[in-house]
PDB file of C-alpha atoms in Angstrom:
ATOM      1  CA  MET E 104      30.235 -51.783 -61.556  1.00 39.00           C
ATOM      2  CA  THR E 105      30.316 -48.288 -63.036  1.00 42.00           C
ATOM      3  CA  THR E 106      27.533 -46.346 -64.680  1.00 43.00           C
ATOM      4  CA  ILE E 107      26.713 -47.898 -68.026  1.00 45.00           C
ATOM      5  CA  THR E 108      27.472 -45.378 -70.755  1.00 44.00           C
ATOM      6  CA  ALA E 109      26.082 -45.364 -74.265  1.00 49.00           C
ATOM      7  CA  GLU E 110      29.534 -46.216 -75.600  1.00 50.00           C
ATOM      8  CA  ARG E 111      29.769 -49.327 -73.425  1.00 52.00           C
ATOM      9  CA  ARG E 112      26.263 -50.383 -74.443  1.00 53.00           C
ATOM     10  CA  ASP E 113      27.372 -50.139 -78.078  1.00 53.00           C
ATOM     11  CA  THR E 114      30.419 -52.275 -77.265  1.00 55.00           C
ATOM     12  CA  LEU E 115      28.166 -54.886 -75.662  1.00 56.00           C
ATOM     13  CA  GLY E 116      25.902 -54.862 -78.714  1.00 58.00           C
ATOM     14  CA  ARG E 117      28.825 -55.306 -81.109  1.00 61.00           C
ATOM     15  CA  ARG E 118      30.150 -58.246 -79.122  1.00 61.00           C
ATOM     16  CA  LEU E 119      26.773 -59.969 -79.219  1.00 62.00           C
ATOM     17  CA  ALA E 120      26.404 -59.261 -82.942  1.00 59.00           C
ATOM     18  CA  GLY E 121      29.798 -60.855 -83.534  1.00 64.00           C
ATOM     19  CA  ARG E 122      28.760 -64.161 -81.983  1.00 76.00           C
ATOM     20  CA  ARG E 123      27.209 -66.402 -84.595  1.00 83.00           C
ATOM     21  CA  ASP E 124      25.585 -68.748 -82.078  1.00 85.00           C
ATOM     22  CA  VAL E 125      23.816 -65.845 -80.363  1.00 87.00           C
ATOM     23  CA  ALA E 126      22.637 -64.497 -83.714  1.00 88.00           C
ATOM     24  CA  VAL E 127      21.206 -67.906 -84.648  1.00 91.00           C
ATOM     25  CA  ALA E 128      19.545 -68.229 -81.230  1.00 92.00           C
ATOM     26  CA  LEU E 129      17.971 -64.790 -81.562  1.00 91.00           C
ATOM     27  CA  GLY E 130      16.698 -65.792 -84.999  1.00 93.00           C
ATOM     28  CA  VAL E 131      15.123 -68.936 -83.546  1.00 95.00           C
ATOM     29  CA  LEU E 132      13.462 -66.934 -80.777  1.00 94.00           C
ATOM     30  CA  ALA E 133      12.170 -64.434 -83.331  1.00 95.00           C
ATOM     31  CA  VAL E 134      10.613 -67.257 -85.367  1.00 95.00           C
ATOM     32  CA  LEU E 135       9.022 -68.811 -82.278  1.00 95.00           C
ATOM     33  CA  THR E 136       7.669 -65.448 -81.155  1.00 95.00           C
ATOM     34  CA  LEU E 137       6.243 -64.759 -84.611  1.00 96.00           C
ATOM     35  CA  ALA E 138       4.655 -68.210 -84.663  1.00 94.00           C
ATOM     36  CA  ALA E 139       3.114 -67.596 -81.243  1.00 93.00           C
ATOM     37  CA  LEU E 140       1.702 -64.212 -82.239  1.00 94.00           C
ATOM     38  CA  THR E 141       0.293 -65.388 -85.563  1.00 94.00           C
ATOM     39  CA  ALA E 142      -0.820 -68.907 -84.569  1.00 92.00           C
ATOM     40  CA  PRO E 143      -4.571 -68.191 -84.913  1.00 92.00           C
ATOM     41  CA  PHE E 144      -3.993 -66.933 -88.458  1.00 93.00           C
ATOM     42  CA  ILE E 145      -1.428 -69.373 -89.856  1.00 93.00           C
ATOM     43  CA  ALA E 146      -2.583 -72.625 -88.240  1.00 92.00           C
ATOM     44  CA  PRO E 147      -4.153 -74.750 -91.003  1.00 92.00           C
ATOM     45  CA  HIS E 148      -6.826 -76.228 -88.681  1.00 91.00           C
ATOM     46  CA  ASP E 149      -8.553 -75.523 -85.410  1.00 90.00           C
ATOM     47  CA  PRO E 150      -6.303 -77.142 -82.773  1.00 91.00           C
ATOM     48  CA  VAL E 151      -9.244 -78.680 -80.903  1.00 89.00           C
ATOM     49  CA  ASP E 152     -11.190 -80.060 -83.899  1.00 89.00           C
ATOM     50  CA  GLN E 153     -11.306 -83.849 -83.742  1.00 89.00           C
ATOM     51  CA  ASP E 154     -11.538 -86.317 -86.629  1.00 86.00           C
ATOM     52  CA  LEU E 155     -11.673 -89.813 -85.158  1.00 86.00           C
ATOM     53  CA  LEU E 156     -11.659 -91.361 -88.631  1.00 86.00           C
ATOM     54  CA  HIS E 157      -8.118 -90.089 -89.188  1.00 87.00           C
ATOM     55  CA  ARG E 158      -6.405 -90.845 -85.894  1.00 89.00           C
ATOM     56  CA  LEU E 159      -2.614 -91.204 -85.616  1.00 88.00           C
ATOM     57  CA  GLU E 160      -2.045 -90.590 -89.315  1.00 88.00           C
ATOM     58  CA  GLY E 161       1.313 -89.610 -90.734  1.00 86.00           C
ATOM     59  CA  PRO E 162       2.127 -86.451 -92.684  1.00 89.00           C
ATOM     60  CA  SER E 163      -0.157 -85.729 -95.633  1.00 88.00           C
ATOM     61  CA  ALA E 164      -1.295 -82.846 -97.800  1.00 88.00           C
ATOM     62  CA  ALA E 165      -4.164 -82.177 -95.401  1.00 86.00           C
ATOM     63  CA  HIS E 166      -2.083 -82.580 -92.232  1.00 88.00           C
ATOM     64  CA  TRP E 167       1.558 -81.684 -92.804  1.00 91.00           C
ATOM     65  CA  LEU E 168       2.762 -83.194 -89.515  1.00 91.00           C
ATOM     66  CA  GLY E 169       0.042 -85.807 -89.187  1.00 90.00           C
ATOM     67  CA  THR E 170      -2.711 -86.165 -86.593  1.00 91.00           C
ATOM     68  CA  ASP E 171      -2.784 -87.139 -82.926  1.00 90.00           C
ATOM     69  CA  GLU E 172      -4.790 -89.782 -81.042  1.00 88.00           C
ATOM     70  CA  SER E 173      -7.981 -87.745 -81.473  1.00 88.00           C
ATOM     71  CA  GLY E 174      -7.444 -86.885 -85.114  1.00 89.00           C
ATOM     72  CA  ARG E 175      -6.373 -83.308 -84.369  1.00 92.00           C
ATOM     73  CA  ASP E 176      -3.849 -81.580 -86.608  1.00 93.00           C
ATOM     74  CA  VAL E 177      -0.398 -81.776 -84.988  1.00 93.00           C
ATOM     75  CA  LEU E 178       1.008 -78.677 -86.738  1.00 94.00           C
ATOM     76  CA  SER E 179      -1.912 -76.552 -85.553  1.00 94.00           C
ATOM     77  CA  ARG E 180      -1.502 -77.804 -82.001  1.00 94.00           C
ATOM     78  CA  LEU E 181       2.245 -77.127 -82.080  1.00 94.00           C
ATOM     79  CA  LEU E 182       1.646 -73.556 -83.248  1.00 94.00           C
ATOM     80  CA  HIS E 183      -0.970 -72.901 -80.597  1.00 94.00           C
ATOM     81  CA  GLY E 184       1.184 -74.746 -78.081  1.00 92.00           C
ATOM     82  CA  THR E 185       4.004 -72.314 -78.871  1.00 93.00           C
ATOM     83  CA  ARG E 186       1.642 -69.463 -78.052  1.00 92.00           C
ATOM     84  CA  VAL E 187       0.624 -71.070 -74.757  1.00 91.00           C
ATOM     85  CA  SER E 188       4.097 -72.218 -73.666  1.00 92.00           C
ATOM     86  CA  LEU E 189       5.871 -68.927 -74.406  1.00 93.00           C
ATOM     87  CA  GLY E 190       3.038 -66.952 -72.822  1.00 92.00           C
ATOM     88  CA  ALA E 191       3.180 -69.150 -69.738  1.00 91.00           C
ATOM     89  CA  SER E 192       6.949 -68.729 -69.488  1.00 92.00           C
ATOM     90  CA  LEU E 193       6.558 -64.960 -69.798  1.00 94.00           C
ATOM     91  CA  LEU E 194       4.061 -65.024 -66.924  1.00 94.00           C
ATOM     92  CA  ALA E 195       6.439 -67.066 -64.754  1.00 93.00           C
ATOM     93  CA  VAL E 196       9.396 -64.757 -65.438  1.00 95.00           C
ATOM     94  CA  SER E 197       7.207 -61.698 -64.787  1.00 95.00           C
ATOM     95  CA  VAL E 198       6.047 -63.081 -61.425  1.00 95.00           C
ATOM     96  CA  ALA E 199       9.636 -63.935 -60.478  1.00 95.00           C
ATOM     97  CA  THR E 200      10.820 -60.455 -61.468  1.00 94.00           C
ATOM     98  CA  VAL E 201       8.038 -58.593 -59.658  1.00 94.00           C
ATOM     99  CA  CYS E 202       8.500 -60.668 -56.496  1.00 93.00           C
ATOM    100  CA  GLY E 203      12.297 -60.872 -56.443  1.00 93.00           C
ATOM    101  CA  VAL E 204      13.764 -57.687 -57.915  1.00 93.00           C
ATOM    102  CA  PRO E 205      12.182 -54.996 -55.669  1.00 92.00           C
ATOM    103  CA  LEU E 206      13.065 -56.965 -52.539  1.00 92.00           C
ATOM    104  CA  GLY E 207      16.596 -57.535 -53.835  1.00 92.00           C
ATOM    105  CA  LEU E 208      17.050 -53.819 -54.507  1.00 91.00           C
ATOM    106  CA  LEU E 209      15.836 -52.960 -51.011  1.00 90.00           C
ATOM    107  CA  ALA E 210      17.994 -55.592 -49.302  1.00 90.00           C
ATOM    108  CA  GLY E 211      21.116 -54.615 -51.243  1.00 88.00           C
ATOM    109  CA  TYR E 212      20.604 -50.885 -50.704  1.00 87.00           C
ATOM    110  CA  LEU E 213      19.447 -50.821 -47.069  1.00 85.00           C
ATOM    111  CA  GLY E 214      21.561 -53.725 -45.779  1.00 80.00           C
ATOM    112  CA  ARG E 215      21.552 -54.624 -42.081  1.00 82.00           C
ATOM    113  CA  GLY E 216      18.241 -55.995 -40.728  1.00 84.00           C
ATOM    114  CA  ALA E 217      16.291 -55.884 -43.996  1.00 83.00           C
ATOM    115  CA  ASP E 218      19.052 -57.725 -45.809  1.00 85.00           C
ATOM    116  CA  LEU E 219      19.341 -60.344 -43.076  1.00 90.00           C
ATOM    117  CA  VAL E 220      15.618 -61.152 -42.912  1.00 91.00           C
ATOM    118  CA  LEU E 221      14.989 -61.160 -46.669  1.00 91.00           C
ATOM    119  CA  SER E 222      18.113 -63.177 -47.430  1.00 91.00           C
ATOM    120  CA  ARG E 223      17.159 -65.856 -44.885  1.00 92.00           C
ATOM    121  CA  ILE E 224      13.709 -66.157 -46.474  1.00 90.00           C
ATOM    122  CA  ALA E 225      15.291 -66.463 -49.915  1.00 91.00           C
ATOM    123  CA  ASP E 226      17.752 -69.066 -48.665  1.00 90.00           C
ATOM    124  CA  ALA E 227      14.908 -71.067 -47.131  1.00 89.00           C
ATOM    125  CA  LEU E 228      13.030 -71.116 -50.440  1.00 87.00           C
ATOM    126  CA  LEU E 229      16.172 -72.042 -52.341  1.00 87.00           C
ATOM    127  CA  SER E 230      16.785 -74.958 -49.989  1.00 87.00           C
ATOM    128  CA  ILE E 231      13.566 -76.631 -51.178  1.00 84.00           C
ATOM    129  CA  PRO E 232      13.817 -78.522 -54.504  1.00 83.00           C
ATOM    130  CA  GLY E 233      12.259 -76.237 -57.107  1.00 82.00           C
ATOM    131  CA  LEU E 234       9.981 -78.782 -58.756  1.00 81.00           C
ATOM    132  CA  VAL E 235       8.705 -80.036 -55.393  1.00 85.00           C
ATOM    133  CA  LEU E 236       7.897 -76.488 -54.282  1.00 85.00           C
ATOM    134  CA  ALA E 237       6.221 -75.682 -57.615  1.00 86.00           C
ATOM    135  CA  ILE E 238       4.093 -78.852 -57.418  1.00 85.00           C
ATOM    136  CA  ALA E 239       3.075 -78.026 -53.843  1.00 87.00           C
ATOM    137  CA  ILE E 240       2.073 -74.452 -54.717  1.00 85.00           C
ATOM    138  CA  ALA E 241       0.302 -75.465 -57.938  1.00 83.00           C
ATOM    139  CA  THR E 242      -1.599 -78.210 -56.114  1.00 83.00           C
ATOM    140  CA  ALA E 243      -2.685 -75.774 -53.406  1.00 85.00           C
ATOM    141  CA  LEU E 244      -3.858 -73.213 -55.964  1.00 83.00           C
ATOM    142  CA  GLY E 245      -5.554 -75.791 -58.188  1.00 81.00           C
ATOM    143  CA  PRO E 246      -4.689 -77.258 -61.587  1.00 80.00           C
ATOM    144  CA  SER E 247      -4.545 -74.535 -64.232  1.00 84.00           C
ATOM    145  CA  LEU E 248      -1.885 -72.977 -66.414  1.00 85.00           C
ATOM    146  CA  THR E 249      -2.023 -69.617 -64.642  1.00 88.00           C
ATOM    147  CA  ASN E 250      -1.671 -71.190 -61.191  1.00 88.00           C
ATOM    148  CA  ALA E 251       1.170 -73.408 -62.378  1.00 87.00           C
ATOM    149  CA  MET E 252       3.102 -70.447 -63.759  1.00 90.00           C
ATOM    150  CA  ILE E 253       2.508 -68.387 -60.618  1.00 91.00           C
ATOM    151  CA  ALA E 254       3.991 -71.312 -58.709  1.00 89.00           C
ATOM    152  CA  VAL E 255       6.982 -71.434 -61.048  1.00 91.00           C
ATOM    153  CA  GLY E 256       7.439 -67.669 -60.702  1.00 92.00           C
ATOM    154  CA  VAL E 257       7.495 -67.936 -56.910  1.00 91.00           C
ATOM    155  CA  VAL E 258      10.083 -70.724 -57.159  1.00 91.00           C
ATOM    156  CA  TYR E 259      12.380 -68.608 -59.355  1.00 93.00           C
ATOM    157  CA  ALA E 260      11.873 -65.319 -57.441  1.00 94.00           C
ATOM    158  CA  PRO E 261      14.748 -65.971 -54.968  1.00 93.00           C
ATOM    159  CA  GLY E 262      17.157 -66.214 -57.903  1.00 93.00           C
ATOM    160  CA  PHE E 263      16.131 -62.754 -59.114  1.00 94.00           C
ATOM    161  CA  TYR E 264      16.340 -61.495 -55.535  1.00 94.00           C
ATOM    162  CA  ARG E 265      19.946 -62.648 -55.192  1.00 93.00           C
ATOM    163  CA  VAL E 266      21.005 -61.150 -58.535  1.00 92.00           C
ATOM    164  CA  ALA E 267      19.338 -57.797 -57.757  1.00 92.00           C
ATOM    165  CA  ARG E 268      20.759 -57.767 -54.219  1.00 91.00           C
ATOM    166  CA  GLY E 269      24.314 -58.527 -55.326  1.00 90.00           C
ATOM    167  CA  ALA E 270      24.280 -55.986 -58.144  1.00 86.00           C
ATOM    168  CA  THR E 271      22.806 -53.304 -55.875  1.00 87.00           C
ATOM    169  CA  MET E 272      25.463 -53.878 -53.211  1.00 87.00           C
ATOM    170  CA  THR E 273      28.072 -53.345 -55.927  1.00 84.00           C
ATOM    171  CA  VAL E 274      26.747 -49.950 -57.069  1.00 83.00           C
ATOM    172  CA  ARG E 275      25.396 -48.451 -53.836  1.00 79.00           C
ATOM    173  CA  GLY E 276      28.782 -46.966 -52.939  1.00 76.00           C
ATOM    174  CA  GLN E 277      29.262 -45.273 -56.294  1.00 78.00           C
ATOM    175  CA  THR E 278      29.644 -41.500 -56.488  1.00 80.00           C
ATOM    176  CA  TYR E 279      26.388 -40.907 -58.357  1.00 78.00           C
ATOM    177  CA  ILE E 280      24.445 -42.739 -55.630  1.00 79.00           C
ATOM    178  CA  GLN E 281      26.086 -40.640 -52.906  1.00 78.00           C
ATOM    179  CA  ALA E 282      25.326 -37.503 -54.910  1.00 81.00           C
ATOM    180  CA  ALA E 283      21.670 -38.494 -55.144  1.00 78.00           C
ATOM    181  CA  ILE E 284      21.548 -39.035 -51.381  1.00 77.00           C
ATOM    182  CA  THR E 285      23.177 -35.648 -50.790  1.00 78.00           C
ATOM    183  CA  THR E 286      20.578 -33.862 -52.936  1.00 78.00           C
ATOM    184  CA  GLY E 287      17.802 -35.360 -50.810  1.00 75.00           C
ATOM    185  CA  CYS E 288      16.406 -37.972 -53.199  1.00 77.00           C
ATOM    186  CA  SER E 289      14.066 -40.481 -51.597  1.00 79.00           C
ATOM    187  CA  THR E 290      15.026 -44.148 -51.357  1.00 76.00           C
ATOM    188  CA  THR E 291      12.370 -45.035 -53.922  1.00 80.00           C
ATOM    189  CA  ARG E 292      13.682 -42.469 -56.418  1.00 82.00           C
ATOM    190  CA  ILE E 293      17.291 -43.576 -55.892  1.00 82.00           C
ATOM    191  CA  LEU E 294      16.412 -47.230 -56.456  1.00 83.00           C
ATOM    192  CA  TRP E 295      14.209 -46.524 -59.480  1.00 82.00           C
ATOM    193  CA  ARG E 296      16.206 -43.798 -61.238  1.00 80.00           C
ATOM    194  CA  HIS E 297      19.821 -44.546 -60.285  1.00 80.00           C
ATOM    195  CA  VAL E 298      20.230 -48.123 -59.079  1.00 84.00           C
ATOM    196  CA  LEU E 299      17.890 -50.151 -61.303  1.00 83.00           C
ATOM    197  CA  PRO E 300      19.225 -48.824 -64.668  1.00 81.00           C
ATOM    198  CA  ASN E 301      22.742 -49.815 -63.619  1.00 79.00           C
ATOM    199  CA  VAL E 302      21.882 -53.324 -62.457  1.00 81.00           C
ATOM    200  CA  GLY E 303      19.547 -54.068 -65.357  1.00 81.00           C
ATOM    201  CA  THR E 304      21.952 -56.065 -67.515  1.00 81.00           C
ATOM    202  CA  PRO E 305      22.509 -58.909 -65.010  1.00 86.00           C
ATOM    203  CA  LEU E 306      18.748 -59.070 -64.534  1.00 89.00           C
ATOM    204  CA  ILE E 307      18.207 -59.338 -68.298  1.00 88.00           C
ATOM    205  CA  VAL E 308      20.717 -62.186 -68.420  1.00 88.00           C
ATOM    206  CA  LYS E 309      18.886 -63.869 -65.545  1.00 91.00           C
ATOM    207  CA  ALA E 310      15.550 -63.395 -67.315  1.00 92.00           C
ATOM    208  CA  PHE E 311      16.742 -65.068 -70.526  1.00 90.00           C
ATOM    209  CA  LEU E 312      18.128 -68.042 -68.626  1.00 90.00           C
ATOM    210  CA  THR E 313      14.963 -68.302 -66.529  1.00 93.00           C
ATOM    211  CA  PHE E 314      12.803 -68.320 -69.664  1.00 92.00           C
ATOM    212  CA  GLY E 315      14.420 -71.621 -70.631  1.00 90.00           C
ATOM    213  CA  TYR E 316      13.914 -73.068 -67.162  1.00 91.00           C
ATOM    214  CA  ALA E 317      10.283 -71.884 -67.146  1.00 92.00           C
ATOM    215  CA  ILE E 318       9.587 -73.671 -70.440  1.00 92.00           C
ATOM    216  CA  LEU E 319      10.890 -76.901 -68.920  1.00 90.00           C
ATOM    217  CA  ALA E 320       8.884 -76.293 -65.737  1.00 90.00           C
ATOM    218  CA  GLU E 321       5.683 -75.682 -67.700  1.00 88.00           C
ATOM    219  CA  ALA E 322       6.273 -78.844 -69.697  1.00 88.00           C
ATOM    220  CA  GLY E 323       6.872 -80.829 -66.517  1.00 86.00           C
ATOM    221  CA  LEU E 324       3.826 -79.495 -64.665  1.00 87.00           C
ATOM    222  CA  SER E 325       1.585 -79.951 -67.717  1.00 85.00           C
ATOM    223  CA  PHE E 326       2.938 -83.497 -68.078  1.00 83.00           C
ATOM    224  CA  LEU E 327       1.843 -84.103 -64.465  1.00 82.00           C
ATOM    225  CA  GLY E 328      -1.598 -82.637 -65.148  1.00 82.00           C
ATOM    226  CA  LEU E 329      -1.070 -79.434 -63.132  1.00 83.00           C
ATOM    227  CA  GLY E 330      -0.629 -77.077 -66.078  1.00 82.00           C
ATOM    228  CA  VAL E 331      -2.618 -76.754 -69.288  1.00 83.00           C
ATOM    229  CA  GLN E 332      -5.972 -78.521 -69.124  1.00 82.00           C
ATOM    230  CA  PRO E 333      -7.644 -80.248 -72.118  1.00 81.00           C
ATOM    231  CA  PRO E 334      -8.473 -79.408 -74.820  1.00 82.00           C
ATOM    232  CA  LEU E 335      -5.876 -76.610 -74.873  1.00 84.00           C
ATOM    233  CA  ALA E 336      -2.430 -77.514 -76.152  1.00 87.00           C
ATOM    234  CA  SER E 337       1.006 -76.741 -74.833  1.00 89.00           C
ATOM    235  CA  TRP E 338       4.278 -78.504 -75.571  1.00 90.00           C
ATOM    236  CA  GLY E 339       4.136 -80.277 -72.211  1.00 88.00           C
ATOM    237  CA  SER E 340       0.522 -81.382 -72.521  1.00 87.00           C
ATOM    238  CA  MET E 341       1.199 -82.706 -76.032  1.00 89.00           C
ATOM    239  CA  LEU E 342       4.045 -84.798 -74.634  1.00 88.00           C
ATOM    240  CA  LYS E 343       1.833 -86.115 -71.854  1.00 86.00           C
ATOM    241  CA  ARG E 344      -0.811 -87.418 -74.255  1.00 86.00           C
ATOM    242  CA  ALA E 345       1.697 -88.662 -76.849  1.00 87.00           C
ATOM    243  CA  VAL E 346       3.679 -90.917 -74.490  1.00 87.00           C
ATOM    244  CA  ARG E 347       0.859 -93.481 -74.544  1.00 87.00           C
ATOM    245  CA  TYR E 348       1.230 -93.817 -78.305  1.00 88.00           C
ATOM    246  CA  LEU E 349       5.019 -93.872 -78.472  1.00 85.00           C
ATOM    247  CA  GLU E 350       5.176 -97.146 -80.399  1.00 85.00           C
ATOM    248  CA  GLN E 351       2.293 -96.349 -82.766  1.00 87.00           C
ATOM    249  CA  ALA E 352       3.228 -92.740 -83.535  1.00 87.00           C
ATOM    250  CA  PRO E 353       6.681 -91.804 -82.189  1.00 90.00           C
ATOM    251  CA  MET E 354       6.633 -88.445 -83.974  1.00 90.00           C
ATOM    252  CA  LEU E 355       3.935 -87.258 -81.562  1.00 91.00           C
ATOM    253  CA  VAL E 356       6.604 -87.375 -78.850  1.00 90.00           C
ATOM    254  CA  VAL E 357       9.538 -86.266 -80.990  1.00 92.00           C
ATOM    255  CA  LEU E 358       7.988 -83.062 -82.357  1.00 92.00           C
ATOM    256  CA  PRO E 359       7.023 -81.263 -79.120  1.00 93.00           C
ATOM    257  CA  GLY E 360      10.162 -82.590 -77.434  1.00 92.00           C
ATOM    258  CA  LEU E 361      12.290 -81.178 -80.248  1.00 94.00           C
ATOM    259  CA  VAL E 362      10.580 -77.785 -80.057  1.00 94.00           C
ATOM    260  CA  ILE E 363      11.161 -77.656 -76.292  1.00 94.00           C
ATOM    261  CA  LEU E 364      14.820 -78.546 -76.813  1.00 94.00           C
ATOM    262  CA  VAL E 365      15.337 -75.870 -79.468  1.00 95.00           C
ATOM    263  CA  ALA E 366      13.541 -73.164 -77.474  1.00 95.00           C
ATOM    264  CA  VAL E 367      15.412 -73.865 -74.231  1.00 94.00           C
ATOM    265  CA  LEU E 368      18.742 -74.037 -76.056  1.00 94.00           C
ATOM    266  CA  ALA E 369      18.035 -70.718 -77.794  1.00 94.00           C
ATOM    267  CA  PHE E 370      17.165 -68.910 -74.554  1.00 93.00           C
ATOM    268  CA  ASN E 371      20.204 -70.349 -72.779  1.00 92.00           C
ATOM    269  CA  THR E 372      22.510 -69.426 -75.669  1.00 92.00           C
ATOM    270  CA  VAL E 373      21.353 -65.803 -75.646  1.00 90.00           C
ATOM    271  CA  GLY E 374      21.643 -65.667 -71.854  1.00 87.00           C
ATOM    272  CA  ASP E 375      25.150 -67.132 -71.913  1.00 86.00           C
ATOM    273  CA  GLY E 376      26.167 -64.729 -74.675  1.00 84.00           C
ATOM    274  CA  LEU E 377      24.914 -61.732 -72.702  1.00 82.00           C
ATOM    275  CA  ARG E 378      26.682 -62.943 -69.568  1.00 80.00           C
ATOM    276  CA  ASP E 379      29.998 -63.484 -71.358  1.00 78.00           C
ATOM    277  CA  ALA E 380      29.809 -60.117 -73.116  1.00 75.00           C
ATOM    278  CA  LEU E 381      28.966 -58.393 -69.835  1.00 72.00           C
ATOM    279  CA  ALA E 382      31.874 -60.064 -68.047  1.00 66.00           C
ATOM    280  CA  ARG E 383      34.354 -58.980 -70.736  1.00 65.00           C
ATOM    281  CA  ARG E 384      32.956 -55.441 -70.748  1.00 57.00           C
ATOM    282  CA  ASP E 385      33.257 -55.082 -66.979  1.00 54.00           C
ATOM    283  CA  ARG E 386      36.922 -56.133 -67.123  1.00 52.00           C
ATOM    284  CA  GLU E 387      37.687 -53.207 -69.430  1.00 52.00           C
ATOM    285  CA  PRO E 388      38.882 -49.895 -68.011  1.00 47.00           C
ATOM    286  CA  THR E 389      36.232 -47.190 -68.045  1.00 47.00           C
TER     287      THR E 389
END
């Protein structure tokens, strides 16, 4: 991989802009992000207010998407659930990045013993089924959204480690790295100022793809009772409570499930688009 120039960044941006599916996915993510940020202001009702006299009602003027088993407004809970689920996914990706990327940079740059030890630890973690490991960590830490997302972040950290390690091994022999070594730059400065900017794109691709996986993981852990605790709402916790009323009110299951599907598909589409554009760019002569 060569140093990423401004011209090649522009080429990457034009390729992404030319893909209609990526543009639509980015639009979906923008809407979800806006909904998450403005949920307290645009939600028509308090998401935890109960009205037992109007349980499991269908759409109406007062409740556009109906009410759940406790008479709470479904639209309000979906909006606040968007805020919780996206925030939780951001926490998981942040933990995975902070844990995996620095170690991957070190292993790829230093090689030898550091690479051997760190890679064996990463391989050991990857050999354990992700959901099983996340459940074990979340159970040990205690049931809460923060603990569940820390667990998910730890599970996904080896993936970031491997991407950072591989990309660093590709660029460490480049002329600009050797020049930095010759001028006496410290290892920390070389990794931060010269290596990381040139391995950032694969990490961004990995982050987008991991966002989708983290949404599914949050939904799964909340469904098992290890994530969001009542009365807070997330997409996974809404599914958990709605399954018991599938025959009476199937839309309680369909709505959060549909939002999860759309969000995961959008993140994966953007990640795939970035990966394809990056692969085509790297095949071009510099």
